[in-house]
Short mmCIF file of C-alpha atoms (C1' of nucleotides) in Angstrom, two decimals:
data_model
loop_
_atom_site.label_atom_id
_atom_site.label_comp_id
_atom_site.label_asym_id
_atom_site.label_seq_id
_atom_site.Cartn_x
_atom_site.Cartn_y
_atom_site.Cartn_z
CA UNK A 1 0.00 0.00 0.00
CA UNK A 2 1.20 3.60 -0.68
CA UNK A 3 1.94 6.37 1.72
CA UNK A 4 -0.20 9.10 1.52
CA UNK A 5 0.75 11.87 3.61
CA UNK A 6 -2.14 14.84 4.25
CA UNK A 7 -1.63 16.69 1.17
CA UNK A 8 -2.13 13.71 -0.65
CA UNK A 9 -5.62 13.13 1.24
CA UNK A 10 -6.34 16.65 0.22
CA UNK A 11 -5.51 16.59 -3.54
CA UNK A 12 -7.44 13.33 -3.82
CA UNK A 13 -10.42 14.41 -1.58
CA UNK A 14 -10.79 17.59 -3.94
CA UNK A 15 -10.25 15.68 -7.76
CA UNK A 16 -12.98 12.97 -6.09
CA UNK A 17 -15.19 15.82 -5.69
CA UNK A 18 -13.87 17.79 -8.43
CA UNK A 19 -12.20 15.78 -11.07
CA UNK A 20 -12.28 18.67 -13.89
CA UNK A 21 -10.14 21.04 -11.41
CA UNK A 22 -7.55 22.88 -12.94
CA UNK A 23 -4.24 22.82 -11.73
CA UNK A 24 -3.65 26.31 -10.28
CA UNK A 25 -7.20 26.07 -8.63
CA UNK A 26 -5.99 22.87 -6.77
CA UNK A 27 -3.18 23.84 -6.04
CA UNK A 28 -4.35 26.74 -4.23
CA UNK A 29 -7.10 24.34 -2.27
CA UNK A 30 -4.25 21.65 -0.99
CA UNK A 31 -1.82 24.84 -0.71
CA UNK A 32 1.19 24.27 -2.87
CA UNK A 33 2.30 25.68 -5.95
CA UNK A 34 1.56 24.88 -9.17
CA UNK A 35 4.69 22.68 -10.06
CA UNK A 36 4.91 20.67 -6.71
CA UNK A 37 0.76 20.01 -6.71
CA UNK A 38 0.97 18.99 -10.77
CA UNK A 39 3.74 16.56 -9.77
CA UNK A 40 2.13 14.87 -6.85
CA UNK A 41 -1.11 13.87 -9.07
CA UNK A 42 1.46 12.57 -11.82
CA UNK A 43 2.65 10.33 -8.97
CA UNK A 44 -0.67 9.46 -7.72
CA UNK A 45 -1.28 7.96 -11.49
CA UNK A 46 1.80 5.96 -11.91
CA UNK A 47 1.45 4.87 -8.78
CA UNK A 48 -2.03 3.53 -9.50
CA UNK A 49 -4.21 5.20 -7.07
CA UNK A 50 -5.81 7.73 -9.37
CA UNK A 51 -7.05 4.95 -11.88
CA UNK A 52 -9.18 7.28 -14.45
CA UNK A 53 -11.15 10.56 -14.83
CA UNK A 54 -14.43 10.29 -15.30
CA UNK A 55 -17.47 12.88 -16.57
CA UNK A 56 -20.82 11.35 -14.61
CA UNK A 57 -23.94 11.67 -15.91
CA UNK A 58 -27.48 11.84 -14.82
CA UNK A 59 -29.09 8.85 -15.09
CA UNK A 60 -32.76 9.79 -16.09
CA UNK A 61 -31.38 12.88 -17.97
CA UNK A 62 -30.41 9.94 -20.64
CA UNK A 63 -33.47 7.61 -20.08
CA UNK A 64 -31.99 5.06 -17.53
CA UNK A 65 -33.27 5.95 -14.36
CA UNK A 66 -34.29 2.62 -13.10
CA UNK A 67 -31.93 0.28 -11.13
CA UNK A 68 -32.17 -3.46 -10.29
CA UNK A 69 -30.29 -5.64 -7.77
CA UNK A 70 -30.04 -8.65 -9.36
CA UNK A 71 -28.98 -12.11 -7.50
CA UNK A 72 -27.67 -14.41 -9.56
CA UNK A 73 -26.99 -18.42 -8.91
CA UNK A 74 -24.88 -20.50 -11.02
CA UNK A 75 -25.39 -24.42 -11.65
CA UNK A 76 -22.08 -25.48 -10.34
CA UNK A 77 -19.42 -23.70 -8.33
CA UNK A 78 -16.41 -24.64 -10.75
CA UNK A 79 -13.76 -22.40 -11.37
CA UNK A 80 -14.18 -22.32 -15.16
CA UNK A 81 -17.90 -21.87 -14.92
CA UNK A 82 -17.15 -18.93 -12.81
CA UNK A 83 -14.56 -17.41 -15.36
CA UNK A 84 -17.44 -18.26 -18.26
CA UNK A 85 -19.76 -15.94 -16.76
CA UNK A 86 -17.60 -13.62 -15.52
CA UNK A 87 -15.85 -12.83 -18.69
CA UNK A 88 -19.51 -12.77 -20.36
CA UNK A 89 -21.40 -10.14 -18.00
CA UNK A 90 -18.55 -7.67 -18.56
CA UNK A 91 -20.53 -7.69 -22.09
CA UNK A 92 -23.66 -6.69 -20.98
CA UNK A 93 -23.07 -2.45 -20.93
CA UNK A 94 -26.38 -2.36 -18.47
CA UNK A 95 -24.38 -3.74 -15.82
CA UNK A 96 -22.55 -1.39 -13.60
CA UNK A 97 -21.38 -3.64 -10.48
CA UNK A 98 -20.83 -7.30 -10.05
CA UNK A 99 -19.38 -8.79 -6.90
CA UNK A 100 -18.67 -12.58 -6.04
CA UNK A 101 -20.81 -13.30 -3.06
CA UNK A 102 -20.24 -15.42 -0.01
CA UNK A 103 -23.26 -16.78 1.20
CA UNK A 104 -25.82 -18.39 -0.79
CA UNK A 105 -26.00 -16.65 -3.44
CA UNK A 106 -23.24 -16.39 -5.91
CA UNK A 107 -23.64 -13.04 -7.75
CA UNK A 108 -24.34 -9.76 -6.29
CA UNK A 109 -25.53 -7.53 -9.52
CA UNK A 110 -26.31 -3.82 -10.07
CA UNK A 111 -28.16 -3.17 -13.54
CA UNK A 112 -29.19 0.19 -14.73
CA UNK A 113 -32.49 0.18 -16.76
CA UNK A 114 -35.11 2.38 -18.37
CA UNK A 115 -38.26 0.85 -17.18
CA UNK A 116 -39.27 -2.36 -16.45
CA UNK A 117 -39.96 -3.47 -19.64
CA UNK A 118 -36.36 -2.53 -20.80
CA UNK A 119 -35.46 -4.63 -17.70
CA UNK A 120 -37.07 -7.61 -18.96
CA UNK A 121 -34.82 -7.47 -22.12
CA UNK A 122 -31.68 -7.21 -19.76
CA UNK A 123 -33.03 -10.35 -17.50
CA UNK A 124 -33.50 -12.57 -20.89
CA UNK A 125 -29.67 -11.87 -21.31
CA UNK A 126 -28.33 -12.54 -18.25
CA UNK A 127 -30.50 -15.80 -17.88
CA UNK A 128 -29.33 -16.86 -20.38
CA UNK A 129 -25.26 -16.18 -19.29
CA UNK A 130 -23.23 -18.95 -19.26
CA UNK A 131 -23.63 -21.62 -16.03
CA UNK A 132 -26.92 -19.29 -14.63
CA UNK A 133 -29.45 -21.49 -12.77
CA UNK A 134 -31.49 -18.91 -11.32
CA UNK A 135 -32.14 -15.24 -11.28
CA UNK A 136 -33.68 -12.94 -8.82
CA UNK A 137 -34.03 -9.42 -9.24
CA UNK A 138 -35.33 -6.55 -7.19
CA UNK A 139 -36.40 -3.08 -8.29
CA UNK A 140 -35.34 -0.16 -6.57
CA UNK A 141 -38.18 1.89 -6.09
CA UNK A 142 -35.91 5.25 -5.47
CA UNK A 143 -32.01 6.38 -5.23
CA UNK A 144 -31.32 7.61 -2.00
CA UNK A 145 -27.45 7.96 -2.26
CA UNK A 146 -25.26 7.56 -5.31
CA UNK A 147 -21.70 8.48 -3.83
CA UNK A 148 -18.24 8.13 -5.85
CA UNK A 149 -16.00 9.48 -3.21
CA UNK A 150 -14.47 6.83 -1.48
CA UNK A 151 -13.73 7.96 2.58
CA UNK A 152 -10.16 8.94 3.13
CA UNK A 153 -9.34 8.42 6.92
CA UNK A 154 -5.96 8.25 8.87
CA UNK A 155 -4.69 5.04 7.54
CA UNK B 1 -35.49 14.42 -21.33
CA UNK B 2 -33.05 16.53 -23.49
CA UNK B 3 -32.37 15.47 -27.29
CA UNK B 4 -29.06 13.82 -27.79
CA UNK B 5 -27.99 13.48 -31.30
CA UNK B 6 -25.25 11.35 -32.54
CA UNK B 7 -22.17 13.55 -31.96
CA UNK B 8 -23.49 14.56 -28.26
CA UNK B 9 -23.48 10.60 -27.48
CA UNK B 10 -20.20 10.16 -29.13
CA UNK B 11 -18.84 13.30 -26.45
CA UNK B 12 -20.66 11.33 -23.45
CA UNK B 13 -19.55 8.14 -24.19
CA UNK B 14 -16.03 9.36 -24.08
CA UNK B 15 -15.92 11.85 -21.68
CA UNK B 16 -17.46 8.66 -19.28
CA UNK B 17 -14.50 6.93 -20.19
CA UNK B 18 -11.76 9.44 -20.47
CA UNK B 19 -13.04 12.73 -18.24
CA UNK B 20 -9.62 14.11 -18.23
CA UNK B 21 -9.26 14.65 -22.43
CA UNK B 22 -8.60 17.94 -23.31
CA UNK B 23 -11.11 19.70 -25.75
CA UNK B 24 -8.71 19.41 -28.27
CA UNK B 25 -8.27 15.59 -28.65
CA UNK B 26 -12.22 15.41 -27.77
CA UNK B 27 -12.85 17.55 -30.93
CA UNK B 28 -10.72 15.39 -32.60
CA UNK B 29 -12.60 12.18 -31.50
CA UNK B 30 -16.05 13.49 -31.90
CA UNK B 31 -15.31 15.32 -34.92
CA UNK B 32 -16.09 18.68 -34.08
CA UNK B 33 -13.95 22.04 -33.92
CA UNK B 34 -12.91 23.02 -30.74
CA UNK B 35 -15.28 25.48 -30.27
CA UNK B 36 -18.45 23.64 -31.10
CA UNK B 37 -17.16 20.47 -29.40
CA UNK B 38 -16.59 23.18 -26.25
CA UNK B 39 -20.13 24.69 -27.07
CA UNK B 40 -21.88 21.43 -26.71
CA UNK B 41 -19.90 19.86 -23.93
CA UNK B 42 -20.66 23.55 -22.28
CA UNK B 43 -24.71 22.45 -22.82
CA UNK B 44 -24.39 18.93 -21.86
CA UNK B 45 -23.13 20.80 -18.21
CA UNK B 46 -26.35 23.47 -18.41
CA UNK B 47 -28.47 21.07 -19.16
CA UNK B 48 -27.79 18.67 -16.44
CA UNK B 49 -26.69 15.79 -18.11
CA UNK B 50 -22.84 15.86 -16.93
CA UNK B 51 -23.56 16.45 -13.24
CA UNK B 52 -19.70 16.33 -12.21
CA UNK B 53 -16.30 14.72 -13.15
CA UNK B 54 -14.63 12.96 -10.59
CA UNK B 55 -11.34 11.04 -10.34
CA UNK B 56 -11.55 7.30 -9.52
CA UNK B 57 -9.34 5.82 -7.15
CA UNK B 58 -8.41 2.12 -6.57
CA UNK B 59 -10.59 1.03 -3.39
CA UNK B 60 -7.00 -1.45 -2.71
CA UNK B 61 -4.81 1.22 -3.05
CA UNK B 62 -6.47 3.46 -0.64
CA UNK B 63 -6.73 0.59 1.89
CA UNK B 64 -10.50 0.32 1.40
CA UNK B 65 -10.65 -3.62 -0.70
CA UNK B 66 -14.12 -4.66 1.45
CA UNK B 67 -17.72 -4.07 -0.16
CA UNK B 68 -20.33 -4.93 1.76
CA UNK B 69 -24.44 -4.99 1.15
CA UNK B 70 -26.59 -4.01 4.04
CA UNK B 71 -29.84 -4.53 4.18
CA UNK B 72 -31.93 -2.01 6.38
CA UNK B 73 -35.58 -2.90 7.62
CA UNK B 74 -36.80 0.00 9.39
CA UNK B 75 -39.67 0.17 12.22
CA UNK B 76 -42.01 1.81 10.97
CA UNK B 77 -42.82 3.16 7.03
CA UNK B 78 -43.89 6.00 7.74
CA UNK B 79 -42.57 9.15 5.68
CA UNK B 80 -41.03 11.34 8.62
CA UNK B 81 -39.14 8.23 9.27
CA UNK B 82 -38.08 7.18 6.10
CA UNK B 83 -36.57 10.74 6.07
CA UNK B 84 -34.72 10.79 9.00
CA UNK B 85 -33.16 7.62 8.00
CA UNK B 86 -31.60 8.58 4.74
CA UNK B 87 -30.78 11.83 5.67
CA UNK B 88 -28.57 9.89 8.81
CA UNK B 89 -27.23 7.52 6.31
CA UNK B 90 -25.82 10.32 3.75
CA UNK B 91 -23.58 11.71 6.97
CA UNK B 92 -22.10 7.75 6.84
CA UNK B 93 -18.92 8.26 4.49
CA UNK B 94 -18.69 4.48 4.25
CA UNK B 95 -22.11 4.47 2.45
CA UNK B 96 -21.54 4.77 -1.32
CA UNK B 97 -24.44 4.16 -2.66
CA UNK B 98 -28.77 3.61 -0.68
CA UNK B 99 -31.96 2.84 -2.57
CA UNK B 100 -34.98 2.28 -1.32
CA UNK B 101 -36.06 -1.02 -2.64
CA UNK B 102 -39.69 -2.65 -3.05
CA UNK B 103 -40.13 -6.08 -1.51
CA UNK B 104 -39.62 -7.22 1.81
CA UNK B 105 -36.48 -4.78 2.68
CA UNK B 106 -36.62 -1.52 2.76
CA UNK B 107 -33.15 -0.22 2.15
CA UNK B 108 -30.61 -1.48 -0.02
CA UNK B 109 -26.59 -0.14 0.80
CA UNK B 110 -23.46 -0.84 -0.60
CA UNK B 111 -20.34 0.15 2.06
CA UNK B 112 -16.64 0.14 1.34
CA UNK B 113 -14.43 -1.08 4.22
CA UNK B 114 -10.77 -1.72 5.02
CA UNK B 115 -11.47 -5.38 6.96
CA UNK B 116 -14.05 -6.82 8.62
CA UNK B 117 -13.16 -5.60 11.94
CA UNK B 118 -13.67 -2.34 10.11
CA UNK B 119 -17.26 -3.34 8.99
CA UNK B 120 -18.26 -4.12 12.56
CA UNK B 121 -17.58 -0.49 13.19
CA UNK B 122 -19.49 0.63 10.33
CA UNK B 123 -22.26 -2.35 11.29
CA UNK B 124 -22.63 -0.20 14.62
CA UNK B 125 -22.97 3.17 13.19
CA UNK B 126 -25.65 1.94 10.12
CA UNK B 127 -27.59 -0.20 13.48
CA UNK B 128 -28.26 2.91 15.18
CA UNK B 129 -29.49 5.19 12.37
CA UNK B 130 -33.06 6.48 13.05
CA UNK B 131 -35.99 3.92 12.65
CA UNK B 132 -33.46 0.96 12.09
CA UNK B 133 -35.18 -2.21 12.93
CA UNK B 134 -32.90 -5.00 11.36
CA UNK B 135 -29.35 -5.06 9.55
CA UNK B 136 -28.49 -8.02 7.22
CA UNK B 137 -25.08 -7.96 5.52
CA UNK B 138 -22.98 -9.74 2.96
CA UNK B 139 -19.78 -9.13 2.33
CA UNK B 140 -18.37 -9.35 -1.47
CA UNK B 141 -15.87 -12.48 -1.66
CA UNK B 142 -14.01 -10.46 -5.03
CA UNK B 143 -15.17 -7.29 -7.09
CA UNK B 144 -15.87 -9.10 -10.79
CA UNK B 145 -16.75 -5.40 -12.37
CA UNK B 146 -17.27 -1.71 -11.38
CA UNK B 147 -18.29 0.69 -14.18
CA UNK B 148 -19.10 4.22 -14.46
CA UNK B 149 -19.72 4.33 -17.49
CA UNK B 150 -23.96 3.72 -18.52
CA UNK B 151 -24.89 2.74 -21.39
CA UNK B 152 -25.97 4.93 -24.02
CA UNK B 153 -28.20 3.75 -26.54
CA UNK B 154 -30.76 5.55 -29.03
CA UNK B 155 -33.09 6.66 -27.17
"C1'" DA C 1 24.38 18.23 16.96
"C1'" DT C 2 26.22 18.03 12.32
"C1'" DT C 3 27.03 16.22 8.00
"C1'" DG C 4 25.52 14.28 3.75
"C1'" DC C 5 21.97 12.42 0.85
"C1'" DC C 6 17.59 12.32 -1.01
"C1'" DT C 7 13.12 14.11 -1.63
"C1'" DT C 8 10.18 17.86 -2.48
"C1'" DT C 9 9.50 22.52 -3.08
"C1'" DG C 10 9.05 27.27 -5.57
"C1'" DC C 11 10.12 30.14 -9.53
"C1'" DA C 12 10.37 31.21 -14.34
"C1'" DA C 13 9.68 30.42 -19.43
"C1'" DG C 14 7.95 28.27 -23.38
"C1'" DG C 15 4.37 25.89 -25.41
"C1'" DA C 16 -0.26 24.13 -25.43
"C1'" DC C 17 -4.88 24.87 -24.37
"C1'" DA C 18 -9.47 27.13 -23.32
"C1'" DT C 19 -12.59 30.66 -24.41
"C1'" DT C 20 -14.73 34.47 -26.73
"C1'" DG C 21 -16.51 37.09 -30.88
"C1'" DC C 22 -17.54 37.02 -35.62
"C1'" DG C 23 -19.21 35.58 -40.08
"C1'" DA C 24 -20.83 31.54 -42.97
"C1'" DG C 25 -23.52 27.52 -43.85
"C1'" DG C 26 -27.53 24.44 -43.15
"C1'" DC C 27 -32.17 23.27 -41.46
"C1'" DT C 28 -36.86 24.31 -40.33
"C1'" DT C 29 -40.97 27.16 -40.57
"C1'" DT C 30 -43.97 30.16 -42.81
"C1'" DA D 1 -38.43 31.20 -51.67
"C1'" DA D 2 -37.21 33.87 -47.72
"C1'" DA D 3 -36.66 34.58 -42.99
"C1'" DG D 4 -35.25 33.06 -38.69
"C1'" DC D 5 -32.66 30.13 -35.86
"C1'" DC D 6 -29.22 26.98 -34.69
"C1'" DT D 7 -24.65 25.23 -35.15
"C1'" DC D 8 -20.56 25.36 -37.39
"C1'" DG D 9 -15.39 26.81 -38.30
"C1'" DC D 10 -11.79 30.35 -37.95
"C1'" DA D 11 -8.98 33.50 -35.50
"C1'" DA D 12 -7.18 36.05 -31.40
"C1'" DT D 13 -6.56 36.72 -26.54
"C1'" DG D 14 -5.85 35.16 -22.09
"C1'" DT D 15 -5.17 31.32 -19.07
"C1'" DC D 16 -3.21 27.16 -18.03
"C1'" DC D 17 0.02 23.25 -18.28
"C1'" DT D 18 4.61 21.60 -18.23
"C1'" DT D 19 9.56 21.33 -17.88
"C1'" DG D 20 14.30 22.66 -16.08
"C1'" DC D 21 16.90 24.36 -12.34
"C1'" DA D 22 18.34 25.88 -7.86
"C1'" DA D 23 17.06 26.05 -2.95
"C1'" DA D 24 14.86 24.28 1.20
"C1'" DG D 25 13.26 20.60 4.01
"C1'" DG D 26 13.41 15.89 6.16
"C1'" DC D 27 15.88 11.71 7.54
"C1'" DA D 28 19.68 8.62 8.85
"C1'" DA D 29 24.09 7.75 10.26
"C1'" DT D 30 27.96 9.28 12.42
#
DNA sequence: ATTGCCTTTGCAAGGACATTGCGAGGCTTT
DNA sequence: AAAGCCTCGCAATGTCCTTGCAAAGGCAAT
């Protein structure tokens, strides 16, 4: 893991909140000049903890504001079966998050939709990914929170 | 919902990937002179399509590798509650992301920890939120896929 | 405490970029 | 067909990014 000292925190609190800040403007937040402030987000690429920018849109301002948790089962627990529908739900572009689940159910899903119809098309795809056995999904009816900055404590 | 033609899609899709470009090399891509290419991204903002940029960071390198789902049952549905509770819940930095689901739960969370000595901390705060009845969580064995980027289809 | 080494800083300059105004072209409406 | 509107490309100004270099700070060993 990589040392961060405070101003470190600081410059990657702010681009979390403010990705599109220019240079002199952050370097002014995190107080440090323009040189020394431009340098220490280089590092903080090469060294892999900035992964990417990103521009975030709003979700039903381009016709996808529903969201589904789907659950997802597979037929046997083999390591190749996992790797088969791994590699194939990266290929579906509606799904934003997939985790590996302890527990009893195997795959933890978050698909983004534009109505419930549109969902059904989504569900007759991943159904139909390689090793599924069963699928159970479960509408969110609002989104409360939608957060991208990730909590930066004393470490 | 606002009109997106073909050239505003093409700007989305790779502004979601690449938030950083400069307007130059985004011109380029789209196909677009700087200035129009400026113009519209400058609308897509107004508008409220691009809410914000923000930088990513990896979750590892941050010492942050847990995800955890929480499900929240609260006492009562009744509005002033249901309020209180999410309110509480956006002042919990751990929280990333909190929908209010249909079904049998009522609240749906996604938390980012260090450990899971860590999550028992978290486990505490989330257990005495306002109008918290029960707490069921699973932790994520392995992140298969995180996106940012939605899909962007013709609408 | 002092010396030496290494890291990180601030300053300055050149080059790249963002941002505005202006006129031209295309599309829709009447 | 003509008018109006929207969006485009070009050009110029101001801002910003980016690199080199010398100085200051922190750390370890003596």
């Amino acid at each position: 893991m990589i040392k961060l000292d405070k101003i470190d925190h600081a410059i990657l609190d702010t681009l979390q909140k403010q990705g599109k800040l220019s240079n002199v403007e952050l370097a002014e937040i995190v107080g440090l000049s323009e040189s020394a402030c431009l340098r220490r987000v280089k590092n903080l690429h090469e060294k892999g903890v900035v992964t990417h920018y990103a521009a975030h849109l709003d979700a039903k301002a381009i016709g996808l504001p529903g969201t589904v948790f789907v659950r997802v089962s597979l037929e046997k627990q083999q390591e190749e079966r996992l790797n088969a529908f791994e590699e194939a739900v990266k290929d579906v572009p509606e799904v934003m998050e997939c985790y590996l689940m302890g527990g009893d159910v195997d795959y933890m899903i978050r698909v983004v939709v534009k109505d419930a119809p549109d969902y059904e098309r989504v569900h007759n795809i991943l159904t139909r990914l390689p090793g599924v056995a069963r699928v159970h999904s479960s509408f969110a009816l609002r989104t409360v929170l939608k957060r991208t900055r990730l909590p930066l404590q004393k470490s």
